[in-house]
Coordinates of C-alpha atoms in Angstrom, one line a residue:
A1 CA -49.0 -27.6 -175.1
E2 CA -45.3 -28.7 -175.1
T3 CA -44.2 -25.9 -172.8
G4 CA -46.5 -27.1 -170.0
T5 CA -45.8 -30.8 -170.6
T6 CA -44.8 -32.8 -167.5
D7 CA -43.8 -36.4 -167.0
F8 CA -47.5 -37.1 -166.2
D9 CA -48.9 -35.9 -169.5
R10 CA -45.9 -36.5 -171.8
P11 CA -47.2 -39.8 -173.1
F12 CA -50.5 -38.2 -173.9
Q13 CA -48.8 -35.3 -175.7
Q14 CA -46.7 -37.7 -177.7
L15 CA -49.8 -39.7 -178.7
I16 CA -51.6 -36.5 -179.9
T17 CA -48.5 -35.3 -181.8
E18 CA -48.0 -38.7 -183.5
T19 CA -51.6 -39.5 -184.4
A20 CA -53.3 -36.2 -184.9
W21 CA -50.4 -34.2 -186.4
G22 CA -48.2 -37.0 -187.7
T23 CA -50.9 -39.2 -189.2
V24 CA -54.3 -37.6 -189.7
W25 CA -53.2 -34.0 -190.6
S26 CA -50.6 -35.3 -193.0
R27 CA -52.8 -37.7 -195.0
P28 CA -53.4 -37.0 -198.7
G29 CA -56.8 -36.1 -199.9
W30 CA -57.6 -33.0 -198.0
T31 CA -55.7 -29.8 -197.7
K32 CA -54.7 -28.3 -194.4
R33 CA -57.4 -25.6 -195.1
E34 CA -60.1 -28.3 -195.5
R35 CA -59.0 -30.2 -192.4
S36 CA -58.9 -26.9 -190.4
I37 CA -62.5 -26.1 -191.4
V38 CA -63.8 -29.6 -190.5
T39 CA -61.9 -29.6 -187.3
L40 CA -63.3 -26.2 -186.2
A41 CA -66.8 -27.4 -187.0
L42 CA -66.4 -30.6 -185.0
L43 CA -64.8 -28.8 -182.0
A44 CA -67.5 -26.2 -182.0
A45 CA -70.2 -28.8 -182.2
L46 CA -68.7 -30.7 -179.3
G47 CA -68.3 -27.6 -177.2
H48 CA -64.5 -27.8 -176.9
D49 CA -64.0 -24.1 -176.4
E50 CA -60.2 -24.0 -175.7
E51 CA -59.6 -26.1 -178.8
V52 CA -61.9 -23.9 -180.9
A53 CA -59.8 -20.9 -179.8
M54 CA -56.5 -22.7 -180.6
H55 CA -57.7 -23.9 -184.0
V56 CA -59.1 -20.4 -184.9
R57 CA -55.7 -19.0 -184.2
A58 CA -54.0 -21.7 -186.2
T59 CA -55.9 -20.8 -189.4
V60 CA -53.1 -18.3 -190.1
N61 CA -51.0 -21.5 -190.9
T62 CA -53.7 -23.6 -192.5
G63 CA -55.1 -21.2 -195.1
A64 CA -58.6 -21.2 -193.7
S65 CA -60.1 -17.7 -194.0
R66 CA -62.4 -15.9 -191.6
D67 CA -65.1 -16.4 -194.3
D68 CA -64.4 -20.2 -194.2
I69 CA -64.8 -20.1 -190.4
T70 CA -68.1 -18.2 -190.7
E71 CA -69.5 -20.8 -193.1
A72 CA -68.3 -23.7 -190.9
L73 CA -70.0 -22.2 -187.9
L74 CA -73.3 -21.6 -189.8
H75 CA -73.3 -25.4 -190.5
V76 CA -72.7 -26.0 -186.8
A77 CA -75.7 -23.9 -186.0
I78 CA -78.0 -26.0 -188.3
Y79 CA -76.5 -29.5 -187.6
A80 CA -75.3 -29.2 -184.0
G81 CA -77.4 -26.4 -182.6
V82 CA -77.5 -22.7 -182.4
P83 CA -76.1 -22.5 -178.8
A84 CA -72.9 -24.4 -179.9
A85 CA -72.4 -22.1 -182.9
N86 CA -73.2 -19.0 -180.9
R87 CA -70.5 -19.9 -178.3
A88 CA -68.0 -20.8 -181.0
I89 CA -68.7 -17.5 -182.9
R90 CA -68.1 -15.6 -179.7
I91 CA -64.8 -17.4 -179.1
A92 CA -63.7 -16.8 -182.7
K93 CA -64.6 -13.1 -182.5
G94 CA -62.4 -12.8 -179.4
V95 CA -59.5 -14.6 -181.0
F96 CA -59.8 -12.4 -184.1
A97 CA -59.8 -9.3 -181.9
D98 CA -56.7 -10.5 -180.2
M99 CA -55.0 -11.4 -183.5
D100 CA -55.9 -8.0 -185.0
A101 CA -54.5 -6.2 -181.9
E102 CA -51.3 -8.2 -182.0
R103 CA -50.9 -7.5 -185.8
A104 CA -51.5 -3.7 -185.2
A105 CA -49.0 -3.7 -182.3
R106 CA -46.4 -5.4 -184.5
H107 CA -47.1 -3.0 -187.4
A108 CA -46.8 0.0 -185.1
S109 CA -43.6 -1.4 -183.6
S110 CA -42.0 -1.9 -187.0
R111 CA -43.2 1.5 -188.2
S112 CA -41.6 3.0 -185.1
A113 CA -38.4 1.1 -185.6
R114 CA -38.3 2.3 -189.3
A115 CA -39.0 5.9 -188.1
G116 CA -36.2 5.7 -185.6
S117 CA -33.7 4.5 -188.2
D118 CA -34.9 7.2 -190.7
T119 CA -34.5 9.8 -187.9
A120 CA -30.9 8.6 -187.2
R121 CA -30.1 8.6 -190.9
I122 CA -31.4 12.2 -191.3
A123 CA -29.6 13.3 -188.2
A124 CA -26.3 11.9 -189.5
A125 CA -26.9 13.6 -192.8
I126 CA -27.5 17.0 -191.3
S127 CA -24.8 16.8 -188.6
P128 CA -22.1 18.3 -190.8
A129 CA -24.4 21.2 -191.7
L130 CA -24.9 21.8 -188.0
A131 CA -21.2 22.0 -187.4
A132 CA -20.8 24.7 -190.2
P133 CA -21.1 28.4 -189.4
A134 CA -24.8 29.4 -189.0
A135 CA -26.4 30.6 -192.1
P136 CA -30.0 31.9 -192.6
M137 CA -32.3 29.1 -193.5
A138 CA -36.0 28.6 -194.2
I139 CA -37.9 25.6 -193.0
V140 CA -40.2 24.0 -195.6
A141 CA -42.6 21.1 -194.8
T142 CA -42.1 18.2 -197.2
G143 CA -45.3 16.3 -196.4
N144 CA -43.2 13.3 -195.2
P145 CA -45.0 10.8 -193.0
L146 CA -42.5 11.3 -190.2
G147 CA -43.4 14.9 -189.8
I148 CA -39.8 16.0 -190.3
C149 CA -39.3 19.3 -192.0
K150 CA -36.7 19.9 -194.7
M151 CA -34.2 22.7 -194.2
E152 CA -33.4 24.9 -197.2

């Protein structure tokens, strides 16, 4: 919200930051996980879809699990209506799919970076051997996850 803040909505953003985050979310008595669960249920019940999505994504920082969200939305279905819960479940599933895809992309990227550094290290180790006079060698697969073969 801060990146899109203008002079027009700056006072509103400041109010939200000071009251919601500075006062309500920092009160003793409930954990961030508990506040997160209650907040999601309230937002879902009231049909505040954009806020539901934002707060589902924020659960990575509050400690609320996907099971917690499921339980909260089951309560929404009974106490606020099936359509409200159904809409919130659809939103949560979409957010989870996005989060899972982002996590997979980060994992693949870090795996690729590690593979690149391993490849560079291996190339540096065998460079002197490549400069030496050619000698007969056999190639033996080592079962290494990079698919690199060991020269013997």
